[in-house]
PDB file of C-alpha atoms in Angstrom:
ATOM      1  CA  UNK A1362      89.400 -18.485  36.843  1.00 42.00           C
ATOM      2  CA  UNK A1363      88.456 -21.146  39.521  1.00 45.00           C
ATOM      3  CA  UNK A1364      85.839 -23.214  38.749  1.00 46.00           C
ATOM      4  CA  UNK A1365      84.263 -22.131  42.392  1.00 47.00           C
ATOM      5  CA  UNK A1366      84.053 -18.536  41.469  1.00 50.00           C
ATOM      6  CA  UNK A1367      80.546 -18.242  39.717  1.00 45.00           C
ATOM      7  CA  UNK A1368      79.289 -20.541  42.542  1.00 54.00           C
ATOM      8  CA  UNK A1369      80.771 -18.533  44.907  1.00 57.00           C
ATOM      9  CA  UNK A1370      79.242 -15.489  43.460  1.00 58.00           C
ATOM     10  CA  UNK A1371      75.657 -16.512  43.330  1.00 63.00           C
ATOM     11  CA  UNK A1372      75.710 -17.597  46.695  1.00 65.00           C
ATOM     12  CA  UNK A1373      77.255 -14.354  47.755  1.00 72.00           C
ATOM     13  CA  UNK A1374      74.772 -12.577  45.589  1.00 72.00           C
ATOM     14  CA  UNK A1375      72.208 -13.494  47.334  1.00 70.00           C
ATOM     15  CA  UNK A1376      73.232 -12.921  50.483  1.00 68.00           C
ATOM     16  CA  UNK A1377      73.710  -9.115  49.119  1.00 72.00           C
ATOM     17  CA  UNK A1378      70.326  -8.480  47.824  1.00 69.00           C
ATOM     18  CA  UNK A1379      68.371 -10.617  50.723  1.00 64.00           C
ATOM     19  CA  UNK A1380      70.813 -10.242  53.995  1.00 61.00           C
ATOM     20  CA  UNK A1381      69.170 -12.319  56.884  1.00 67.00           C
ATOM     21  CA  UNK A1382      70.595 -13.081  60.278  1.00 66.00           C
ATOM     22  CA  UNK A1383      72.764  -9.586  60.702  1.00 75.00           C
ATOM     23  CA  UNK A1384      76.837  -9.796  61.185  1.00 82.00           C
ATOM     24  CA  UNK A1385      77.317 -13.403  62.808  1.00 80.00           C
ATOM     25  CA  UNK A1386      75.797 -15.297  59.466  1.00 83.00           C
ATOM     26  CA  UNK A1387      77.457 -13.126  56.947  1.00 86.00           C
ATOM     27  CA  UNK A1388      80.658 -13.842  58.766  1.00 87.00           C
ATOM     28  CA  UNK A1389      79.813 -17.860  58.107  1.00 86.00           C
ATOM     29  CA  UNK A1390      78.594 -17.496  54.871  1.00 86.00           C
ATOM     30  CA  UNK A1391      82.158 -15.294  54.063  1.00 89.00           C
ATOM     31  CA  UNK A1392      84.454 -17.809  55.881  1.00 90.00           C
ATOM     32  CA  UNK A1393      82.682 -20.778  53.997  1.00 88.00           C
ATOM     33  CA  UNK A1394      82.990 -19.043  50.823  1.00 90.00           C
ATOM     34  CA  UNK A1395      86.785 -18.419  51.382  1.00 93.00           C
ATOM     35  CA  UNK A1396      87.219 -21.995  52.213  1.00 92.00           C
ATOM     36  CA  UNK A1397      86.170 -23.422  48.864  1.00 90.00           C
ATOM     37  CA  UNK A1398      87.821 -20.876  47.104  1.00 94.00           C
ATOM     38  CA  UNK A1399      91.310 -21.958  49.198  1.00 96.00           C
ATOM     39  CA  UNK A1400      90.794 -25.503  48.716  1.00 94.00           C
ATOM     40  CA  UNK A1401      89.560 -25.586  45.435  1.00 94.00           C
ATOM     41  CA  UNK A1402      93.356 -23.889  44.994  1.00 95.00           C
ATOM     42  CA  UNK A1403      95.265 -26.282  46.747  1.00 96.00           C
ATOM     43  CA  UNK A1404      96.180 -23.527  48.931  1.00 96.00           C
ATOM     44  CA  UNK A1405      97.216 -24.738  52.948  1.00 96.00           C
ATOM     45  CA  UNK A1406      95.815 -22.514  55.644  1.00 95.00           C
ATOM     46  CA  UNK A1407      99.507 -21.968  56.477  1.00 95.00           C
ATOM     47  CA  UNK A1408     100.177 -20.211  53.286  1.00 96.00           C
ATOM     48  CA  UNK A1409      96.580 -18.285  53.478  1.00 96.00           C
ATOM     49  CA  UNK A1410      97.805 -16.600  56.738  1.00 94.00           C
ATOM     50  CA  UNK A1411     101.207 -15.681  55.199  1.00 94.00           C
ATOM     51  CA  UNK A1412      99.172 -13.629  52.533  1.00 93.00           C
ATOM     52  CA  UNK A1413      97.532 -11.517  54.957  1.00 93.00           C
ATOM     53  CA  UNK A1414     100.407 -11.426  57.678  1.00 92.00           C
ATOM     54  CA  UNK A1415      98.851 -13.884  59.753  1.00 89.00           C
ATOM     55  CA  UNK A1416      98.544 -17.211  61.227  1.00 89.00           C
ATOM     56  CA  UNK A1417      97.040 -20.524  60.180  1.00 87.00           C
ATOM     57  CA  UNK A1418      95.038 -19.965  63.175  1.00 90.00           C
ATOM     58  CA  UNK A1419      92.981 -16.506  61.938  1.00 91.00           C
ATOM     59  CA  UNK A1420      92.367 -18.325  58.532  1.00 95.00           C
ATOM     60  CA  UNK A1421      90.591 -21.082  59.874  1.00 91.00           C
ATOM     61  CA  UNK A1422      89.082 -18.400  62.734  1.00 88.00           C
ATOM     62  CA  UNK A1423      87.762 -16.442  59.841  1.00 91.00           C
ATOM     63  CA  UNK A1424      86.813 -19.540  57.716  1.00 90.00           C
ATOM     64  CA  UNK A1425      84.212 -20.446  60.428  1.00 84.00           C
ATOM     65  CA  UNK A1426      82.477 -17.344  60.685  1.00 83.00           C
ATOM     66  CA  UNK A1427      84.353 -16.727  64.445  1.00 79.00           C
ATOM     67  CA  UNK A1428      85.497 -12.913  63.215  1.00 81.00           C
ATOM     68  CA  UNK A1429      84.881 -10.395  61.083  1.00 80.00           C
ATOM     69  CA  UNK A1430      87.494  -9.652  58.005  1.00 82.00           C
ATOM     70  CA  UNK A1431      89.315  -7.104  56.652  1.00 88.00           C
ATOM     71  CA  UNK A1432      88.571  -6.026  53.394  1.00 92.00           C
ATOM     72  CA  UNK A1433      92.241  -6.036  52.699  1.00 94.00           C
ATOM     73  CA  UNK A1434      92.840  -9.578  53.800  1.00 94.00           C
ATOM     74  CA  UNK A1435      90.090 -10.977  51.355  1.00 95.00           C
ATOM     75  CA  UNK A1436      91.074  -8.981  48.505  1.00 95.00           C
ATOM     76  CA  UNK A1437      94.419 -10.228  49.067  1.00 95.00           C
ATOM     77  CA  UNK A1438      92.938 -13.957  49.657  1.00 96.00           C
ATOM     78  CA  UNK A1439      91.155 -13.846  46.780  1.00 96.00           C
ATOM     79  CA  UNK A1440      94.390 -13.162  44.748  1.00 96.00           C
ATOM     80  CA  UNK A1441      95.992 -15.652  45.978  1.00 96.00           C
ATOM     81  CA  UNK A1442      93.192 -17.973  45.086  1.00 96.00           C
ATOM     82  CA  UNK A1443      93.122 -17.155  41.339  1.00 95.00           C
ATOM     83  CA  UNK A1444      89.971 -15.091  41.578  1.00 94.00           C
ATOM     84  CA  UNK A1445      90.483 -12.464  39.132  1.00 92.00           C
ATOM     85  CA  UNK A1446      86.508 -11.395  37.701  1.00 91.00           C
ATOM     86  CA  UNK A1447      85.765  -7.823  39.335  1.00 92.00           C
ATOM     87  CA  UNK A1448      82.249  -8.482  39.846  1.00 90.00           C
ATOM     88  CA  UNK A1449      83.145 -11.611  42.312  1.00 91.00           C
ATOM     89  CA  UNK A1450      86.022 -10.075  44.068  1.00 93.00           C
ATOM     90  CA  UNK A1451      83.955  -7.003  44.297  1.00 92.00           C
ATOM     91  CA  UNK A1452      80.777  -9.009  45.969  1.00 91.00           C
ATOM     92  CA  UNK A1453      83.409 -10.954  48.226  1.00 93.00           C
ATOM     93  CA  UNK A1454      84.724  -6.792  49.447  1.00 93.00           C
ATOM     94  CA  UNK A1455      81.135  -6.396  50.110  1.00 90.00           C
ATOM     95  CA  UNK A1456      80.157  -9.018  52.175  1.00 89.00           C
ATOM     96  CA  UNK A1457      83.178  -8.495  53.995  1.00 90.00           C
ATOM     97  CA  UNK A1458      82.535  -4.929  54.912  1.00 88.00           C
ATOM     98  CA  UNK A1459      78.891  -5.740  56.109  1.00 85.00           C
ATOM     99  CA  UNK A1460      80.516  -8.296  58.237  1.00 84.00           C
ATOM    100  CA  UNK A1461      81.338  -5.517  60.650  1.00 80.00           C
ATOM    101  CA  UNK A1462      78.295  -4.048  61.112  1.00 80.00           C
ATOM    102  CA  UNK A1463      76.317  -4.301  63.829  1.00 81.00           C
ATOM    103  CA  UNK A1464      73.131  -6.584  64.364  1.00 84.00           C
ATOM    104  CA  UNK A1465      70.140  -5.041  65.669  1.00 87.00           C
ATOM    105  CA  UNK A1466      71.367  -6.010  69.348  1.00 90.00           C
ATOM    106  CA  UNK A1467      74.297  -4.401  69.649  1.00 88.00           C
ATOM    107  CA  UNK A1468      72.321  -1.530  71.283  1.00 93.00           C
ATOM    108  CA  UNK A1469      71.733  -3.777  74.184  1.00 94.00           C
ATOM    109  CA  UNK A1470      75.517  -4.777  73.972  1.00 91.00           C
ATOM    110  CA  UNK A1471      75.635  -3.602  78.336  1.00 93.00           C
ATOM    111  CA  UNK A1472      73.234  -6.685  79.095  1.00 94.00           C
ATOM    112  CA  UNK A1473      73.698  -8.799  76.117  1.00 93.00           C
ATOM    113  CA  UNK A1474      77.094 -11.644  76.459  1.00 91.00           C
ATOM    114  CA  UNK A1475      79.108 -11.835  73.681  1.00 85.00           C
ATOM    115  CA  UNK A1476      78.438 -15.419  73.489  1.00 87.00           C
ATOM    116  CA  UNK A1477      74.746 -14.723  73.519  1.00 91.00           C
ATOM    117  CA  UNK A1478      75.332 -12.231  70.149  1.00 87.00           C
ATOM    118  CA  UNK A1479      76.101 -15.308  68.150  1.00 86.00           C
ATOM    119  CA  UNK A1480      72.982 -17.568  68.927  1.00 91.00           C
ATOM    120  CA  UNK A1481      70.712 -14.142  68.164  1.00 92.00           C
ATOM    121  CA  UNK A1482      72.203 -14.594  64.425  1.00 88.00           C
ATOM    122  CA  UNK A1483      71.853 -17.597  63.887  1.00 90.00           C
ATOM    123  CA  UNK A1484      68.185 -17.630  64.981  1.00 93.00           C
ATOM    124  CA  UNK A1485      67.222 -14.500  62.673  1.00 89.00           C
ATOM    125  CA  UNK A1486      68.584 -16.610  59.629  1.00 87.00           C
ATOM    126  CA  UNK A1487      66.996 -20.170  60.447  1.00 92.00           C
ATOM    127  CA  UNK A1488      64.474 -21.623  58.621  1.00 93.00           C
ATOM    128  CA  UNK A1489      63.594 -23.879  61.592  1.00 97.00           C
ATOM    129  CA  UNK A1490      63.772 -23.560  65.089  1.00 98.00           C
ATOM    130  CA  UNK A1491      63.819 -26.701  67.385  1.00 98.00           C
ATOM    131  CA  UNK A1492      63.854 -26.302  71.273  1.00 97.00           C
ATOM    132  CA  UNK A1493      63.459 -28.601  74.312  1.00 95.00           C
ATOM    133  CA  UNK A1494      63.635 -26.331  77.773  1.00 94.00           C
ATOM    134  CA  UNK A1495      64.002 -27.919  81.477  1.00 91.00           C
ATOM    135  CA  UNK A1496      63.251 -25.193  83.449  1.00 91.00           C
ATOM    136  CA  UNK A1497      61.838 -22.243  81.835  1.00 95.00           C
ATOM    137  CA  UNK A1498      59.417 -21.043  78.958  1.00 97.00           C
ATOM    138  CA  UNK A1499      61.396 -20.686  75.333  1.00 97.00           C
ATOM    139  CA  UNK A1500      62.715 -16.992  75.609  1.00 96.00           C
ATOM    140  CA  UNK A1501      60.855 -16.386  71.950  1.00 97.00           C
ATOM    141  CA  UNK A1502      57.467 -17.767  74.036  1.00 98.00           C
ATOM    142  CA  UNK A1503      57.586 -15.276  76.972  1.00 98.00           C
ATOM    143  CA  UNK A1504      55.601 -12.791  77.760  1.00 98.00           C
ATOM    144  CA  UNK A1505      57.382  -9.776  79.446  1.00 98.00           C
ATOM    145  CA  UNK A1506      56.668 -10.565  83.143  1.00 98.00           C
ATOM    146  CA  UNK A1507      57.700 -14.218  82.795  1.00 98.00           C
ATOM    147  CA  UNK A1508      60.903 -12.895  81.048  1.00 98.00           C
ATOM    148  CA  UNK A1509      61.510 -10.176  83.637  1.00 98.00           C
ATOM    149  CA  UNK A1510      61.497 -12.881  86.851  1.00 97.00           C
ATOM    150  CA  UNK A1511      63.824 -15.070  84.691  1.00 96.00           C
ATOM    151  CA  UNK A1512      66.037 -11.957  84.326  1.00 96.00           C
ATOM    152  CA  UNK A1513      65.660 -10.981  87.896  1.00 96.00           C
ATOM    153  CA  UNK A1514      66.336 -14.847  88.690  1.00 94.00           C
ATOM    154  CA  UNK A1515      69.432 -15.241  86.872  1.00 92.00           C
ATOM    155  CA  UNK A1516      70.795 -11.881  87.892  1.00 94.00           C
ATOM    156  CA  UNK A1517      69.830 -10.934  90.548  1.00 94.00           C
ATOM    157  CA  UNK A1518      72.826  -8.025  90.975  1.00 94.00           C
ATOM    158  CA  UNK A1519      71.602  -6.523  88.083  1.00 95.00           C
ATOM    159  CA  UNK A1520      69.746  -3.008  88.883  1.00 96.00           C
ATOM    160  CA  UNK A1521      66.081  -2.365  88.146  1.00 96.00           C
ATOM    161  CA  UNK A1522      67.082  -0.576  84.819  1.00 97.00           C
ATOM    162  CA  UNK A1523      69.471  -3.275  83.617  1.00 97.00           C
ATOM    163  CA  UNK A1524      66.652  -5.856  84.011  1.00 97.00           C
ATOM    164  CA  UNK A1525      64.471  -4.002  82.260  1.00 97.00           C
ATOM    165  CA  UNK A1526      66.696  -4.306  79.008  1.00 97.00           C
ATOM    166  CA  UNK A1527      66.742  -7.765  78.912  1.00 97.00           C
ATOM    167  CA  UNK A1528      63.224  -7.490  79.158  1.00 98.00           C
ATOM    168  CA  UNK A1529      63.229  -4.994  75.978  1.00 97.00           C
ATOM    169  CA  UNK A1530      65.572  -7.348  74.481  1.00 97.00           C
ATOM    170  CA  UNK A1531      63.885 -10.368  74.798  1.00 96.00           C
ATOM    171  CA  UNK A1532      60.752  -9.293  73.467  1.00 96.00           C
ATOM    172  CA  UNK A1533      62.362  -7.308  70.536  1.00 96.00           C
ATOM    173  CA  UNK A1534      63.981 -10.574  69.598  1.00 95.00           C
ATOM    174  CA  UNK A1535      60.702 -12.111  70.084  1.00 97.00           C
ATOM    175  CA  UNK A1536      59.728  -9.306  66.636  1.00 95.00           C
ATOM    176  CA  UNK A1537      61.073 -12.414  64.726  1.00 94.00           C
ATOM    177  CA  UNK A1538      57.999 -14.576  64.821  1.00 96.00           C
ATOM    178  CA  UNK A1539      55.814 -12.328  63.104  1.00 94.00           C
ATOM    179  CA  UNK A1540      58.208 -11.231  59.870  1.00 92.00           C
ATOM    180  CA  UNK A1541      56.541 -12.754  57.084  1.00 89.00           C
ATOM    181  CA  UNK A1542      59.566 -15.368  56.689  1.00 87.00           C
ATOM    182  CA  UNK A1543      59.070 -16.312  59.840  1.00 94.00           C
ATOM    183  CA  UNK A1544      61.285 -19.149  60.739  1.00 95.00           C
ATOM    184  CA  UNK A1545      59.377 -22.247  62.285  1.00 97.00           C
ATOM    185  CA  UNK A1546      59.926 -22.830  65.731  1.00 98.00           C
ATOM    186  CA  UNK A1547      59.012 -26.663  67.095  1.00 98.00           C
ATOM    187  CA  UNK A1548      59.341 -26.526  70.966  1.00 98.00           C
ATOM    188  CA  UNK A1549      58.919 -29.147  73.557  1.00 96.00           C
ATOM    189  CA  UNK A1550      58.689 -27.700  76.901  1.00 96.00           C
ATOM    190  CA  UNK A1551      58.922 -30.149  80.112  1.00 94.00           C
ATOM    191  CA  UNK A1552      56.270 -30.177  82.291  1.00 95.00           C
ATOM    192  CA  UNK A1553      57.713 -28.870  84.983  1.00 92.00           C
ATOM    193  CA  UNK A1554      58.998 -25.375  83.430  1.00 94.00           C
ATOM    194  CA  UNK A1555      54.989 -24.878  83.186  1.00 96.00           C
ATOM    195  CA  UNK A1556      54.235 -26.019  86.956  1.00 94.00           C
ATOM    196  CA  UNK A1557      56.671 -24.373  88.338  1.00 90.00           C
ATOM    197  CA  UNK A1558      55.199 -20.784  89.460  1.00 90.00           C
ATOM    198  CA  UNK A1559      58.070 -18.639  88.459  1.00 94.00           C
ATOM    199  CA  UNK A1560      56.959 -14.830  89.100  1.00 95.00           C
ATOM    200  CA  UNK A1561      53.783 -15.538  91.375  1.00 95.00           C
ATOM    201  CA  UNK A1562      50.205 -17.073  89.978  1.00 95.00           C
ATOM    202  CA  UNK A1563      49.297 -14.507  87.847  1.00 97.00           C
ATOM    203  CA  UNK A1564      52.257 -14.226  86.063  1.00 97.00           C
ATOM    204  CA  UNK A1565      51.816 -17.944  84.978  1.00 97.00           C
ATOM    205  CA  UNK A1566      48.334 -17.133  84.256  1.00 97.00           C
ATOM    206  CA  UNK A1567      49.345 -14.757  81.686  1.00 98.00           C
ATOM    207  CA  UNK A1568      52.685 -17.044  80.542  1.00 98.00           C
ATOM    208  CA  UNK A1569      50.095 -20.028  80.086  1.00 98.00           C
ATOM    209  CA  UNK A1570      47.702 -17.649  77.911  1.00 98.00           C
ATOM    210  CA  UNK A1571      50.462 -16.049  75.895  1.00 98.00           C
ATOM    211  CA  UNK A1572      51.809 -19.392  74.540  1.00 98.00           C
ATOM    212  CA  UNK A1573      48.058 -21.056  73.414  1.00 98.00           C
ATOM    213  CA  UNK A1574      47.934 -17.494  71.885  1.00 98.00           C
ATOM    214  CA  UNK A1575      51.214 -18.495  70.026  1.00 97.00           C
ATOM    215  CA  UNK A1576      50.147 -21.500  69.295  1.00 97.00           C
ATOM    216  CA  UNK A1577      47.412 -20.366  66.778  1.00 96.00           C
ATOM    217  CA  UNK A1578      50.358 -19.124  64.824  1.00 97.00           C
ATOM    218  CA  UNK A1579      50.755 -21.468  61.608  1.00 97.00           C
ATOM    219  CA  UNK A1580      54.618 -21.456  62.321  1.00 97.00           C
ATOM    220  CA  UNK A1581      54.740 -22.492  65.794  1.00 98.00           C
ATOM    221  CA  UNK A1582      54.075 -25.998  67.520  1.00 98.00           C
ATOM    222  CA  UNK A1583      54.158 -26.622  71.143  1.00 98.00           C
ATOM    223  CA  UNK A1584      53.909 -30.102  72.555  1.00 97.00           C
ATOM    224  CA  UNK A1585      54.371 -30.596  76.393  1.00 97.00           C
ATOM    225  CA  UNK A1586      56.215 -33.230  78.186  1.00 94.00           C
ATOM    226  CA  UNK A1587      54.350 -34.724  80.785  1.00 92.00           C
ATOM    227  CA  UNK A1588      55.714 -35.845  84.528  1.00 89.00           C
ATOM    228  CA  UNK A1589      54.112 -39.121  83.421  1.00 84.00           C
ATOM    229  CA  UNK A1590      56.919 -39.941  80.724  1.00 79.00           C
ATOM    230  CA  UNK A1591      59.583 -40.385  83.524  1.00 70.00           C
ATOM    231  CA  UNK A1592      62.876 -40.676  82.263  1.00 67.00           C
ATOM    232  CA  UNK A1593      63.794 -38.530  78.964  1.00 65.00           C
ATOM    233  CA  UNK A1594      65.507 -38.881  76.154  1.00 59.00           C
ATOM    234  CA  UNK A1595      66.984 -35.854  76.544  1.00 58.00           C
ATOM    235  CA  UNK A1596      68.077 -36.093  80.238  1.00 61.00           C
ATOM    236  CA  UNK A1597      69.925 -32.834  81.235  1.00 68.00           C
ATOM    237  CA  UNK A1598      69.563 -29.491  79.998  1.00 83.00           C
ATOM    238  CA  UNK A1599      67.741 -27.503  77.540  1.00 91.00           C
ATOM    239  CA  UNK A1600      68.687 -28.447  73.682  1.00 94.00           C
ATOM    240  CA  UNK A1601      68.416 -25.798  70.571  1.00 97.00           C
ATOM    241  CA  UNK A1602      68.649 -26.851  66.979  1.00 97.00           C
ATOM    242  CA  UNK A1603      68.900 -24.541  64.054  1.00 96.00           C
ATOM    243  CA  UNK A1604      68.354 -25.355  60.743  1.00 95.00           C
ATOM    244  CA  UNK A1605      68.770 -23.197  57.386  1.00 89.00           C
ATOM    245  CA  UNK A1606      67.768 -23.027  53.919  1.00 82.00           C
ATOM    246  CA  UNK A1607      71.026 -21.928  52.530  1.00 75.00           C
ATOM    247  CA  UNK A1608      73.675 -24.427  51.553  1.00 75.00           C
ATOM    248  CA  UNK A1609      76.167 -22.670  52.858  1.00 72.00           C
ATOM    249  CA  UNK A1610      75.171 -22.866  56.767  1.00 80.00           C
ATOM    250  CA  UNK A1611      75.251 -26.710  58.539  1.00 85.00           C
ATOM    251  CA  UNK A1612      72.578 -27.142  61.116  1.00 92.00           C
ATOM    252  CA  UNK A1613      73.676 -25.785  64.211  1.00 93.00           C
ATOM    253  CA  UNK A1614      73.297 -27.423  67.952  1.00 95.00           C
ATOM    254  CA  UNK A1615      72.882 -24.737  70.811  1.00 95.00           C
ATOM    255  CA  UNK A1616      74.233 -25.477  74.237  1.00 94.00           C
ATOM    256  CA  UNK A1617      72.816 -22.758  76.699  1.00 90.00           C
ATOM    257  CA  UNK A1618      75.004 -23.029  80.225  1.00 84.00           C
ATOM    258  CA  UNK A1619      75.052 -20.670  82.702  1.00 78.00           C
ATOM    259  CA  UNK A1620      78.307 -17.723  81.850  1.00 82.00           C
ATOM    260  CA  UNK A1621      79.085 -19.446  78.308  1.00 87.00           C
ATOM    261  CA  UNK A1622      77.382 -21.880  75.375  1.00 90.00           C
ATOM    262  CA  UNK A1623      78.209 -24.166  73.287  1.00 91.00           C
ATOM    263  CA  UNK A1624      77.507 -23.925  69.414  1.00 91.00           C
ATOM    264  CA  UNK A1625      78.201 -27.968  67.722  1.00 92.00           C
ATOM    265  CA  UNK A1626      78.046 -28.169  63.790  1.00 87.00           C
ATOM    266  CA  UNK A1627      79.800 -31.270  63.475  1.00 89.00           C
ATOM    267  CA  UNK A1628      77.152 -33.930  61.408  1.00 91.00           C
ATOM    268  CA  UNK A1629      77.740 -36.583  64.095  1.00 96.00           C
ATOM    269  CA  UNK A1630      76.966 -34.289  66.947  1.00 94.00           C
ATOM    270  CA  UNK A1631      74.260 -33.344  64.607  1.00 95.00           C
ATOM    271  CA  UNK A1632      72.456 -36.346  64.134  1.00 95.00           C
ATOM    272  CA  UNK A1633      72.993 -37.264  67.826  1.00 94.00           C
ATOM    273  CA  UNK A1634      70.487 -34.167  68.882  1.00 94.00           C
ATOM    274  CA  UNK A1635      68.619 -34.499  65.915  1.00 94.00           C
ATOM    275  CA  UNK A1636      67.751 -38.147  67.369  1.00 92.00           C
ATOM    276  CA  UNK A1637      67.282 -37.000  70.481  1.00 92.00           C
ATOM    277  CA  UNK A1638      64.755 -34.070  69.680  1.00 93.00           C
ATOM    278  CA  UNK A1639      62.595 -36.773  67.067  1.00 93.00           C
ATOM    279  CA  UNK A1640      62.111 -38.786  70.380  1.00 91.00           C
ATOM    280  CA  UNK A1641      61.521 -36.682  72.446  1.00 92.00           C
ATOM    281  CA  UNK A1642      59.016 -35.330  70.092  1.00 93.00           C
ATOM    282  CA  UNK A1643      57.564 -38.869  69.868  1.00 93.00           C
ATOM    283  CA  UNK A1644      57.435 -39.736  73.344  1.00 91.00           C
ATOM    284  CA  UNK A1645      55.488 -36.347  74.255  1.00 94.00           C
ATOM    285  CA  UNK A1646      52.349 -35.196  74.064  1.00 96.00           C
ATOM    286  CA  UNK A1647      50.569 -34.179  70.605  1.00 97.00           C
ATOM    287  CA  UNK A1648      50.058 -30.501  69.980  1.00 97.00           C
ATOM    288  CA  UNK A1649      46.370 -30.950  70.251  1.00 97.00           C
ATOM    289  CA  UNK A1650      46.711 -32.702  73.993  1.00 98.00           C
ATOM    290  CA  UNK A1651      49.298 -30.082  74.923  1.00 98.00           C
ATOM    291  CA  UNK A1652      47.213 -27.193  74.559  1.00 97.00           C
ATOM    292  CA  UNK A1653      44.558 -29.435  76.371  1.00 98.00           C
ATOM    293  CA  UNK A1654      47.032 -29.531  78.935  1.00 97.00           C
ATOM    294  CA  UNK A1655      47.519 -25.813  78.952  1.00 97.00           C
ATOM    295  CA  UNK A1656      44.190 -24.922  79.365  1.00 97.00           C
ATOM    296  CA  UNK A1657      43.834 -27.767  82.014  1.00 97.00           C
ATOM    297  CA  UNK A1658      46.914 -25.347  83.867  1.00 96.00           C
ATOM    298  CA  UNK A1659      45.349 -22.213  83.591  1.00 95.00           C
ATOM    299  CA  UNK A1660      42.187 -22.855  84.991  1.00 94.00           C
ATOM    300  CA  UNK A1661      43.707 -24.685  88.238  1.00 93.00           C
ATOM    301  CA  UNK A1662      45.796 -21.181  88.613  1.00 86.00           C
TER     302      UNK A1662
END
């Protein structure tokens, strides 16, 4: 037996009896798993796709989470690999039939990008949540009118009905905050995302009291950015980094652009964001003086 088995196993187990994060993490958490198990077997990638008729391409596609896998293709990874204990192989067949199963979102799958199903994942599984936005609100800080001008902003094709399901969507996604494992979320908004009267006055009225309301949850900090600051360290667009408590998923870097995004887990890229969020953080204002700021806002509305 390989010596990564009963590793392998507990990590899977608990992934069985506490599933968090739907499809796309699974999918990681699978491919990582099968990883270990190859290398730990001095098995190439080449030979790995020969065992289930495939490339060396799929195998490291399905080693990083990118697709789902058939259960046929891990049992006969596993094999190759030297896994022979029923209980492992049959908690690897598991996971790999959840893998296919749709998250929560695939009900909005008309309105919903494919690259956009990845990110939702990721954020149901994170343990912390760190965001710096430009332009608009954090889309788990809007209320439904701010969220339904952004919608009718960015598509503005889109017919009344299809607007209104981002609008669902967004503030079902939004369900996350309040679970009782609620991840942290740390965002740092700019300044100008709050000035900016997106939707008319009084839907900034109501944006401006939903996040102080937010902010009097214990897992959510908001510091603002002020126009006084000048230059940022984060000069550009809006940053997302995800962190987790298992071992088995790297922080992740999310890249929001405007038909695709980018997903970094690389530790250099890593620590390059990581930097840039602690300054920012440092160079803003405190939480206390943002919600000063905030209230300052809303009563010049």
């Amino acid at each position: 037996m390989s010596e990564a088995q009963p590793s392998s196993g507990a990590s899977l187990r608990r992934y069985l009896d506490h599933p968090r994060g739907g499809p796309t993490v699974l999918r990681i958490v699978l491919g990582t798993q099968l990883r270990r198990l190859r290398e730990a077997a001095g098995v190439t990638r080449e030979a790995a796709g020969d065992a289930i008729r495939g490339s060396h391409a799929k195998i490291s596609r399905l080693e990083l989470g990118r697709v789902s896998c058939k259960e046929r293709d891990v049992a006969d990874l596993l094999t190759l690999y030297g896994v022979t204990d029923d209980t492992v192989r049959d908690d690897f067949l598991k996971l790999a039939r959840r893998t296919s199963s749709p998250g929560w979102w695939h009900q909005y799958g008309d309105v919903l990008p494919g690259w956009f199903e990845t990110h939702l994942g990721l954020e149901e599984a994170a343990s912390v949540i760190r965001t710096y936005e430009v332009q608009f609100v954090p889309g788990l800080l809007q209320t439904a009118d701010y969220a339904r001008a952004v919608a009718q902003l960015g598509h503005p094709r889109s017919t009344p009905e299809e607007i209104e399901r981002r609008v669902r969507l967004r503030v079902q996604r939004q369900e996350l905050l309040t679970l009782p494992d609620a991840p942290r979320v740390w965002a740092v908004l700019d300044e100008a995302a709050l000035r900016r009267p997106l939707g008319g006055r009084e839907v900034m009225a109501g944006q401006l009291r939903h996040l102080l309301t937010m902010s009097e949850l214990p897992n959510v900090t908001l510091q603002i950015a002020p126009f006084s600051l000048g230059g940022l360290a984060a000069a550009g667009g809006p940053i997302t980094i995800l962190r987790f408590l298992e071992p088995d998923l790297p922080d992740i870097v999310y890249l929001e652009q405007l038909t695709s995004a980018l997903y970094l887990d690389k530790r250099d890229d890593v620590d390059h964001y990581l930097a840039v969020m602690d300054r920012l953080s440092a160079q803003s204002e405190s939480p206390r003086e943002s919600l000063a700021m905030l209230e300052r806002m809303l009563k010049e509305i």
